[in-house]
Short mmCIF file of C-alpha atoms and ligand atoms in Angstrom, two decimals:
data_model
loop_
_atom_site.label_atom_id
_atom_site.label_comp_id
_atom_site.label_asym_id
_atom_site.label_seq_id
_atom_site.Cartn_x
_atom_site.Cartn_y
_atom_site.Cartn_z
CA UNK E 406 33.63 166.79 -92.10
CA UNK E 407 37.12 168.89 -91.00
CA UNK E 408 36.70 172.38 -91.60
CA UNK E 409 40.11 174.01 -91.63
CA UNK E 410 40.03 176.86 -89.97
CA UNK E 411 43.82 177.64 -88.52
CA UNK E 412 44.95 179.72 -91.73
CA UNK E 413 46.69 183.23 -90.66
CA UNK E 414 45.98 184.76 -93.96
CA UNK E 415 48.67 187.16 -94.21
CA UNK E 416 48.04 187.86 -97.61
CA UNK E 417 44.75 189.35 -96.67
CA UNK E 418 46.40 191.75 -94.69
CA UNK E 419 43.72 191.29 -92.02
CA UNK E 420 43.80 191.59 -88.09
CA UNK E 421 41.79 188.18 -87.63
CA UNK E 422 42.92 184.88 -88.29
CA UNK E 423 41.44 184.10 -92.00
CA UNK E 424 38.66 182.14 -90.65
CA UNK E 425 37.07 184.84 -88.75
CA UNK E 426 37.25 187.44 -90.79
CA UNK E 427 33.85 189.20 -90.97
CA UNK E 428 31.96 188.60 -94.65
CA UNK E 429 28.64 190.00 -94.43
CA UNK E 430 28.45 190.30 -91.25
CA UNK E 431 29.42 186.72 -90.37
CA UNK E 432 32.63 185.48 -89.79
CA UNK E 433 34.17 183.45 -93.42
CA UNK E 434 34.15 179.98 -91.55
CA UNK E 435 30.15 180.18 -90.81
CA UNK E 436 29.82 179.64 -94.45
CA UNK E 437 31.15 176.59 -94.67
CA UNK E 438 29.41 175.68 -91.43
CA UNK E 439 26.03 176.42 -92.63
CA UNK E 440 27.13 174.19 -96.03
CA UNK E 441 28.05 171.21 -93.90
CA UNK E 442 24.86 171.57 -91.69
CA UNK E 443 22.53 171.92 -94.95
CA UNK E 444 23.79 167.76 -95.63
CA UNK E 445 22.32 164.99 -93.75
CA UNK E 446 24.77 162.79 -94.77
CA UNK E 447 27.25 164.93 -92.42
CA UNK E 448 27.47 163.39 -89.05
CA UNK E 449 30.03 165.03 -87.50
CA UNK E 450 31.69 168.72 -88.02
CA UNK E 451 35.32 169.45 -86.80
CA UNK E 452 36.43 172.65 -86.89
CA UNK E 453 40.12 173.00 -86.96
CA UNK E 454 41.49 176.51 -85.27
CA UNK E 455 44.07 178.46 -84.24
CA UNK E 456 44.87 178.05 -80.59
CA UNK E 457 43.87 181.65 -79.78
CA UNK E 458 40.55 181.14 -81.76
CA UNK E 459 38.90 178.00 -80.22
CA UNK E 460 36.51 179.91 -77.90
CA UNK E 461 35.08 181.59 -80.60
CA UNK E 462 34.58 179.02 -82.57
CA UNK E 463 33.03 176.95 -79.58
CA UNK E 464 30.41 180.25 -80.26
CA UNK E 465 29.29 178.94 -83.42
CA UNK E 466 28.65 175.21 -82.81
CA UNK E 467 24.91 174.07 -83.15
CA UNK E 468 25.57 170.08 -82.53
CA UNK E 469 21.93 168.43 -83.34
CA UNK E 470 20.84 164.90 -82.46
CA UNK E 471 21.82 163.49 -86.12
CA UNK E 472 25.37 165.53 -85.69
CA UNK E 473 27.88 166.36 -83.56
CA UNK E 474 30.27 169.54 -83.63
CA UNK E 475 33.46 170.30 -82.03
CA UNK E 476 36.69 172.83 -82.03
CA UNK E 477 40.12 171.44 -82.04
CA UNK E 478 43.09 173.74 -81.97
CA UNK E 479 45.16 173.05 -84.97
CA UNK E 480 48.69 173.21 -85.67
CA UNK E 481 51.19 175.83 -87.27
CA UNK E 482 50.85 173.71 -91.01
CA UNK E 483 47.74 172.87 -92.64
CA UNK E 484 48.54 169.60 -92.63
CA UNK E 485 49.23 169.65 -88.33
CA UNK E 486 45.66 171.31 -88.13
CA UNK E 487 43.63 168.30 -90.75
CA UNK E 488 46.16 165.71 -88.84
CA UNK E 489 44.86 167.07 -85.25
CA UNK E 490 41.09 166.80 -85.94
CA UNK E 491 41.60 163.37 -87.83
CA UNK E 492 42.36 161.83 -84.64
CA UNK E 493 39.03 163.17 -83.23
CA UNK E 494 36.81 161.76 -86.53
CA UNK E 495 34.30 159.24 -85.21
CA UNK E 496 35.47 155.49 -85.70
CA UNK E 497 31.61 154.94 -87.01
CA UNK E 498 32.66 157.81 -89.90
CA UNK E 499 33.07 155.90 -93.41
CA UNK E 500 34.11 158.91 -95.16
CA UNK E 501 36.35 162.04 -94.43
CA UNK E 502 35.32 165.43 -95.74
CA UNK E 503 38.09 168.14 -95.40
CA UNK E 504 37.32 171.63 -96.77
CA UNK E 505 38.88 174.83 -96.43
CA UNK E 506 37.21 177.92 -94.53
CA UNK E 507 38.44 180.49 -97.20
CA UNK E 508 36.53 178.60 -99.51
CA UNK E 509 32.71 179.54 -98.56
CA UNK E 510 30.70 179.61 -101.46
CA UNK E 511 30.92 175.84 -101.56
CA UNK E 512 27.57 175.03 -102.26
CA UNK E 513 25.54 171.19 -100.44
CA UNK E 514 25.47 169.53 -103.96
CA UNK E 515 29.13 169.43 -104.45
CA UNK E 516 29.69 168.38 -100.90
CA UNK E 517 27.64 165.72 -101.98
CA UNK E 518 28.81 165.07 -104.97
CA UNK E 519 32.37 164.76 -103.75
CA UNK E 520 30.71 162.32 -100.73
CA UNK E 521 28.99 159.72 -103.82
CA UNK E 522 32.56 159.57 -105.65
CA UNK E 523 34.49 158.81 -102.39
CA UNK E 524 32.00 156.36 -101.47
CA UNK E 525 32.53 154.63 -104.69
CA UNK E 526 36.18 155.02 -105.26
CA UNK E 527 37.69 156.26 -102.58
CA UNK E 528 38.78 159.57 -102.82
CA UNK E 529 37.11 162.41 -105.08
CA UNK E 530 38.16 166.37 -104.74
CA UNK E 531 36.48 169.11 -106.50
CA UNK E 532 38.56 170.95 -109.44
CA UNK E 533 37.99 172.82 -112.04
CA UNK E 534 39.65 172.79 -115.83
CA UNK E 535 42.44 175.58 -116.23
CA UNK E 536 40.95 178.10 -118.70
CA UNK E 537 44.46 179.71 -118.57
CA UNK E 538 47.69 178.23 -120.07
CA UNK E 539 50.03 176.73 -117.71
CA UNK E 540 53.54 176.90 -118.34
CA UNK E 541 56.70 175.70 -115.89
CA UNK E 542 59.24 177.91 -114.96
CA UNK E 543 62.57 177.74 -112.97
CA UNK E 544 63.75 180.70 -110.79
CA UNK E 545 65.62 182.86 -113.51
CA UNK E 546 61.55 182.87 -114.53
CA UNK E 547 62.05 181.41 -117.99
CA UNK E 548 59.43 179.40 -119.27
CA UNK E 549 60.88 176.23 -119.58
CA UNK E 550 58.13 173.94 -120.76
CA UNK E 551 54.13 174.48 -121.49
CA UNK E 552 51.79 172.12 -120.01
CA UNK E 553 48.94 170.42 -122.03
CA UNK E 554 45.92 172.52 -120.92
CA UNK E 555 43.32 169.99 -121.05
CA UNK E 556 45.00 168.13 -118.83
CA UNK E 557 45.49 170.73 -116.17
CA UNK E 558 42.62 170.45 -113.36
CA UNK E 559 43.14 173.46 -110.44
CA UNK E 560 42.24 171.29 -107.23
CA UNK E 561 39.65 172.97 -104.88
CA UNK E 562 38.09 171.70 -101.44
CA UNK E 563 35.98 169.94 -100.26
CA UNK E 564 38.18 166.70 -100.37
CA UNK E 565 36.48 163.66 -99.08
CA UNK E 566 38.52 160.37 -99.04
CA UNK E 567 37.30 156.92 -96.62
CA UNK E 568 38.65 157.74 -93.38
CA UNK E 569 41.27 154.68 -92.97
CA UNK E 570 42.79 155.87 -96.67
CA UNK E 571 42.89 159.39 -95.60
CA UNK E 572 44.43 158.70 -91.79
CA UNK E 573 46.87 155.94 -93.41
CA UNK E 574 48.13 158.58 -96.01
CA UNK E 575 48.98 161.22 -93.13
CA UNK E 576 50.57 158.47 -90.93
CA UNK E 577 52.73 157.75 -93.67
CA UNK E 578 53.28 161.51 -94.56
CA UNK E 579 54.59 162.00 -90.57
CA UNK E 580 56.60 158.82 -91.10
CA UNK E 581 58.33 160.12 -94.33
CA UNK E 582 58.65 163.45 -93.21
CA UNK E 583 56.50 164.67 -96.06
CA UNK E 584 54.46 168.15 -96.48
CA UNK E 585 51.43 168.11 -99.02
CA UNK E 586 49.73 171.52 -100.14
CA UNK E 587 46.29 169.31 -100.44
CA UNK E 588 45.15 166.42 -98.48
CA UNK E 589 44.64 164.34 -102.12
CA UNK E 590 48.74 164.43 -102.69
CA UNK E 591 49.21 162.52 -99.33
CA UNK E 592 46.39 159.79 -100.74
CA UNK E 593 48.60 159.92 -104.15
CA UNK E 594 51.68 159.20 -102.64
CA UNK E 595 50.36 155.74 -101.45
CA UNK E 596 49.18 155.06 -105.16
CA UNK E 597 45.18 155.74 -104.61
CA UNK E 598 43.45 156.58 -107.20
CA UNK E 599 41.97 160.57 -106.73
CA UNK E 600 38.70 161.46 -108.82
CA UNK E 601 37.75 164.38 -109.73
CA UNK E 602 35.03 166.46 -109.41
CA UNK E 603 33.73 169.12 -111.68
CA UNK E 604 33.29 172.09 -109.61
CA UNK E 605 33.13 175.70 -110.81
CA UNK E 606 34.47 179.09 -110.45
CA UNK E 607 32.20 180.85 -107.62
CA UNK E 608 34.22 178.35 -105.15
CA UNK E 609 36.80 180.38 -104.79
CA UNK E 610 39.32 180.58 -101.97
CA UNK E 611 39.19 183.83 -100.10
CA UNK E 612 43.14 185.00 -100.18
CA UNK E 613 43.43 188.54 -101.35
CA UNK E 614 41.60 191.91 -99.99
CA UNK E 615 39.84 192.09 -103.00
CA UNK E 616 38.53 188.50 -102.98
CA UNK E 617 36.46 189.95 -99.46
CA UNK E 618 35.37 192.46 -101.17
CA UNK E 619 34.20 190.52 -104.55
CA UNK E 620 32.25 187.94 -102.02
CA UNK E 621 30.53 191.10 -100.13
CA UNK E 622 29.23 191.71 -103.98
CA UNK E 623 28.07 188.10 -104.78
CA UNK E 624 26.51 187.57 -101.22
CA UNK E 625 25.22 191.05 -101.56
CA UNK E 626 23.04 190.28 -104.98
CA UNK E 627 22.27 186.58 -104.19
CA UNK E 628 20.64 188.95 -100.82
CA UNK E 629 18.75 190.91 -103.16
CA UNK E 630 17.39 188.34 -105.22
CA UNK E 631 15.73 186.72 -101.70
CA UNK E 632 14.20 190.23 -101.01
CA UNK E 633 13.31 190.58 -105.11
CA UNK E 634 11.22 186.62 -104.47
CA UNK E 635 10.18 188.56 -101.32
CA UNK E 636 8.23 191.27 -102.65
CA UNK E 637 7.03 190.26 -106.12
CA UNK E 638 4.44 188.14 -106.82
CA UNK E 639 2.11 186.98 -109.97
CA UNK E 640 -1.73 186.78 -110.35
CA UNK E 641 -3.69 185.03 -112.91
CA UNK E 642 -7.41 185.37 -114.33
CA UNK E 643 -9.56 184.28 -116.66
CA UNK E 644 -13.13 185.27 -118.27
CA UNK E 645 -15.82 184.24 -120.41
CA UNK E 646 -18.47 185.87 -121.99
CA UNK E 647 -21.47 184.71 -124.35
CA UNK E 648 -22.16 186.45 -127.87
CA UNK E 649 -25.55 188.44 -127.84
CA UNK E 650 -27.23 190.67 -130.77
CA UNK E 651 -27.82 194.25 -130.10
CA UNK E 652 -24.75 195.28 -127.91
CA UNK E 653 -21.69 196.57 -129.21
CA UNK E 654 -18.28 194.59 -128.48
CA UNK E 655 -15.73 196.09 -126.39
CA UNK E 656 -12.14 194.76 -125.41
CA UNK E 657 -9.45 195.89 -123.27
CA UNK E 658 -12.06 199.23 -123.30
CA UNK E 659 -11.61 199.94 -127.41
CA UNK E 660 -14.81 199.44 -129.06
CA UNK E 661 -14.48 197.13 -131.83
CA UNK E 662 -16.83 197.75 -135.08
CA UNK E 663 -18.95 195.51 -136.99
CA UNK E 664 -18.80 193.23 -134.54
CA UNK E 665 -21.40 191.52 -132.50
CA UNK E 666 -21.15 192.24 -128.53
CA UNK E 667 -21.39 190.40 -125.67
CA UNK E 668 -23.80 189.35 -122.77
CA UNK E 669 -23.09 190.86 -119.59
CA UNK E 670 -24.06 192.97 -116.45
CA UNK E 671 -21.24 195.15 -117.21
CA UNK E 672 -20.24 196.16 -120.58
CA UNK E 673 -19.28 192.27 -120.53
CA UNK E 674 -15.04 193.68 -121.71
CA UNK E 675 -14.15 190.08 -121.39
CA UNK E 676 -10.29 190.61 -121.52
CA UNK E 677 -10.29 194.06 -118.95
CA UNK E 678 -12.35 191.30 -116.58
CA UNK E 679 -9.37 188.70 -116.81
CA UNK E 680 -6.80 190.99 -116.15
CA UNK E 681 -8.71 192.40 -112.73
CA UNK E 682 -8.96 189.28 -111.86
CA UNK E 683 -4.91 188.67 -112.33
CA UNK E 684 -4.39 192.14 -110.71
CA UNK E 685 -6.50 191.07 -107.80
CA UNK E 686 -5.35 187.54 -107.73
CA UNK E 687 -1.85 188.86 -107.32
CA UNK E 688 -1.99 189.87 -103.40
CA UNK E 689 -4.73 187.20 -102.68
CA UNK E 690 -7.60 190.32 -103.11
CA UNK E 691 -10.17 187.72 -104.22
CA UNK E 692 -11.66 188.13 -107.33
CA UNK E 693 -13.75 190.93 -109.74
CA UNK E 694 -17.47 189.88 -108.49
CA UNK E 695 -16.46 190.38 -105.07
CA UNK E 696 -15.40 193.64 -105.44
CA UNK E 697 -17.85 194.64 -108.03
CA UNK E 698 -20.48 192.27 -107.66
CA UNK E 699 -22.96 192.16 -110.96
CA UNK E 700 -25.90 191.97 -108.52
CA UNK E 701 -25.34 195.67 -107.63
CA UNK E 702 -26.86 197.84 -110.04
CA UNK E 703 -23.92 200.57 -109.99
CA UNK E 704 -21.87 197.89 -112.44
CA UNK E 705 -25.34 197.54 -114.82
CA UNK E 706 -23.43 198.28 -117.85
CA UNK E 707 -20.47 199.29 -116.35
CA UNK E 708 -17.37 200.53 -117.99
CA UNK E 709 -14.71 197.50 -116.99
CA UNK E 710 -11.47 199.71 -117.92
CA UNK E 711 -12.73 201.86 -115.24
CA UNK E 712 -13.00 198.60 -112.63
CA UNK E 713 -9.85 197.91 -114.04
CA UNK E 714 -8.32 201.53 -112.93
CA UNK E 715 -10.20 200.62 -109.51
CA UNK E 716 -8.30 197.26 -109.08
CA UNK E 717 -4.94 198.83 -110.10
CA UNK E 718 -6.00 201.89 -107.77
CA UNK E 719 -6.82 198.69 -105.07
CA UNK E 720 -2.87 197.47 -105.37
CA UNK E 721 -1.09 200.66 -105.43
CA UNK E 722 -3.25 201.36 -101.86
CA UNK E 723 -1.99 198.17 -100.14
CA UNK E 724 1.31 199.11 -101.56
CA UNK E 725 2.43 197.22 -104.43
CA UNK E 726 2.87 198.20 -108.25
CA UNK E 727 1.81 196.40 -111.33
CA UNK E 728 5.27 195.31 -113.02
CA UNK E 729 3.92 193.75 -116.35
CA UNK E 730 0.34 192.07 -117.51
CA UNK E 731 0.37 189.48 -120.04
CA UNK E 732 -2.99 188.22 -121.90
CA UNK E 733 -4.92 186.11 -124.54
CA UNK E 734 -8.13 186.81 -126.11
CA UNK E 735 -9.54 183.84 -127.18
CA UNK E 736 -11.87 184.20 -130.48
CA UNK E 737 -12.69 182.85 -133.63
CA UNK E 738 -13.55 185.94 -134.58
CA UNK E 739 -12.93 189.76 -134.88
CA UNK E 740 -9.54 189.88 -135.82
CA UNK E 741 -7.40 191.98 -133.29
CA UNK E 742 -4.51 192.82 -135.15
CA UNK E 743 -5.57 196.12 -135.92
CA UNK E 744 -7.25 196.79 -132.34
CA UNK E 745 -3.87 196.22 -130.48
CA UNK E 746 -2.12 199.20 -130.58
CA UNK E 747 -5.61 201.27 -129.13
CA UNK E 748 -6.20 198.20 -126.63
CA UNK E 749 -2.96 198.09 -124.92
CA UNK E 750 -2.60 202.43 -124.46
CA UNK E 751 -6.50 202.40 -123.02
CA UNK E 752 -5.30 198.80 -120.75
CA UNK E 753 -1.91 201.09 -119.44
CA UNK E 754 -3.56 204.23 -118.94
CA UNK E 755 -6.01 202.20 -117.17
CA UNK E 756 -3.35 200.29 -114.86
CA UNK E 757 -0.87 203.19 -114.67
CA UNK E 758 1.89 201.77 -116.45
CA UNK E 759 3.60 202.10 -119.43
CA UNK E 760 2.41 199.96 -122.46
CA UNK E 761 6.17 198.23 -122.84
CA UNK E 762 5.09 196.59 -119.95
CA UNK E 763 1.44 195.33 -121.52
CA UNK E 764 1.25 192.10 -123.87
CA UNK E 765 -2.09 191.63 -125.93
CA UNK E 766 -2.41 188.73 -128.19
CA UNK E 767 -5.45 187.21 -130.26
CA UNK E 768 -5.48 183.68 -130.89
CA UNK E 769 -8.31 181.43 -132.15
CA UNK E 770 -9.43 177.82 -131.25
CA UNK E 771 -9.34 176.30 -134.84
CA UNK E 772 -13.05 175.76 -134.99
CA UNK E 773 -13.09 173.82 -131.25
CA UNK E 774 -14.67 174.61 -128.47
CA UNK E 775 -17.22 177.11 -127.57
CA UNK E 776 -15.02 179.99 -128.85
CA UNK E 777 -14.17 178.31 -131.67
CA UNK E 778 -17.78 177.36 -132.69
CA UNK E 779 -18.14 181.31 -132.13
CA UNK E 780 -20.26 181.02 -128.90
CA UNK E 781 -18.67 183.73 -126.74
CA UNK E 782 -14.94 184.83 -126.09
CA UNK E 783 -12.50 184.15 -123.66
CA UNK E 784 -9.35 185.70 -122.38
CA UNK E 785 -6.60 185.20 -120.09
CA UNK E 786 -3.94 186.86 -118.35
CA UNK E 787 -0.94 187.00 -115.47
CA UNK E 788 0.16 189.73 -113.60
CA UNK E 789 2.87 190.52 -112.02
CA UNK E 790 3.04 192.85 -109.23
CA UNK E 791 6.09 194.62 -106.84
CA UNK E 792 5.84 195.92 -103.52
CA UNK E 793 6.35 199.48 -103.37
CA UNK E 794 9.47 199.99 -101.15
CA UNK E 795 8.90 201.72 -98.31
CA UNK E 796 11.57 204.27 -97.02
CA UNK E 797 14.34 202.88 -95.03
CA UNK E 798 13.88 203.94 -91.25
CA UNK E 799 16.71 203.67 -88.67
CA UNK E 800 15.20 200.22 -87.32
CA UNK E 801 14.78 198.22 -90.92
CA UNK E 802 18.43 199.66 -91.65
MG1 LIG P 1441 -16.74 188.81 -116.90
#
């Protein structure tokens, strides 16, 4: 793969050559770098640079066993820089990859994408369909004819053509004395057929001041997501209890009338034990009967929306926060329509959040099963839970 990398960029109005100017920290040709690294199918990296720049870009090669990386200094044209590091491609290369540095949110699967076209046909480059109406104009700026817009494809990079194609169609370009603004036009001009490949919008070519900035916005958020994965993280649990005469049913800590209870060391709240056990099984805290084991007699008849408090009291300790708690009561029997509203404020005072973020549901079994046959009850629920962030000191900043 060529990476061109020679651009001045005066447009961006930047000190560096375009290639190195810093994005987040890294300089814009890394991006592409890291792209080209990510595919196995890449054998070989060239990176095509200004004369001044080819120390620091010797800096960021990281040749491997499977791949080998090099700097050549490129021309004052495009074209002389691509031309320059074609005569360094390996001989054992099939395919030619060129891709521009101001283009780094180019992402491995349209690398590869572009690399399975080529390999069938030939040559494939990554466009995408003008939204915007294209109309032709001569210098006294009047429009003087309006192209068909679904037949107007804006050509991106990477381009990846078979390597004898590609060199043949610059030899002949140097012979003929002709300058193409992408590699594909030289392949046209010998009659090759060019396909292309659906790309989209975030591949945009870094040009303007404000295209640096935009990119320090995406790469910002995609960063934030990673940390979001980072510190959240779901638990699940689940419960059982048998029917029994003589005790009164409770669930989610709302006593429910008229109703037989159900067998337990505890007060046997069948749905506030599934969602400890999701609270709990959210940062790997084992499980209810570890914490509050149904052997000790402090629990005999225990009131579970206070063990729930306790788990939720647990989490908030090793620093994280319950974000939302989902769960299913499983019963033939009471209906819970009219216990929902009393269940989920006694479940979030409980937890320490606000009910928006609690989900109660009832559902039966339809006569199967041991709930269904009216045996017991069962519930289940997720969790999810955040990390509580921590103040910023000088050395995480
Ligand atoms: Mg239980």
């Amino acid at each position: 793969m060529i990476i061109a990398a020679a651009g001045r960029g005066e447009r961006l109005g930047a000190r560096e050559n375009k290639a190195f100017v810093p994005l987040s920290g890294q300089p814009l040709v890394w991006y592409a770098l890291e792209v080209a690294r990510a595919c196995p199918e890449v054998t070989q990296i060239i990176l095509a640079v200004a004369p001044e720049d080819v120390e620091r870009a010797r800096a960021l090669l990281r040749p491997s066993p499977t791949r080998s990386e090099l700097v050549v200094s490129g021309g004052v044209a495009r074209q002389d820089s691509v031309a320059a590091a074609l005569a360094e491609v390996n001989s054992e290369c099939d395919l030619v990859a060129v891709h521009d540095a101001a283009r780094p949110f180019v992402t491995p699967g349209l690398l590869q994408q572009c690399l399975a076209e080529a390999a069938r046909e030939g040559a494939a480059v990554a466009a995408v369909r003008s939204t915007d109406t294209v109309k032709q104009a001569g210098p006294d700026r009047l429009v003087a004819a309006t192209l068909d817009r679904t037949t107007i494809w804006l050509v991106q990079t990477p381009q990846v053509f078979r390597r004898r194609l590609l060199q043949r169609a610059y030899e002949t370009a140097v012979k003929e004395g002709v300058t193409g603004t992408d590699d594909a036009m030289l392949v046209e001009r010998l009659g090759h057929a060019i396909r292309l490949v659906e790309s989209d919008r975030s591949n945009i070519k870094i040009t303007w001041p404000e295209d640096v900035w935009q990119s320090e916005q995406v790469l910002r958020s995609s960063k934030g997501m990673k940390q979001m994965r980072m510190n959240s993280r779901t638990g699940i649990g689940y419960d059982a209890h048998r029917f029994t005469e003589d005790r009164p049913l409770v669930l989610g800590g709302v006593r429910i009338r008229d109703q037989r209870g159900l067998l337990g060391h505890s007060d046997a709240d069948v749905l506030c034990h599934a969602i400890t056990d999701a609270l709990l099984g959210a940062i790997a805290a084992g499980d209810i009967g570890a914490h509050f084991p149904d052997t000790d007699p402090r629990y005999a008849g225990a009131d579970s929306l206070a063990l729930l408090a306790e788990a939720a009291a647990l989490l908030r300790q090793a620093g994280w926060v319950v974000a939302n708690v989902d769960a299913v009561v499983i019963a033939e029997e009471p209906r819970l329509a009219p216990y929902l509203p009393a269940i989920t404020r006694a479940l979030a005072q409980a937890i320490g959040i606000d009910t928006t973020y609690i989900s109660v549901k009832g559902k039966t079994t339809e006569g199967m099963g041991f709930t269904g046959r009216g045996e017991g009850i069962a519930a289940q629920a997720v969790a999810a839970v955040q990390r509580i962030p921590r103040a910023r000191t000088r050395a995480q900043s």
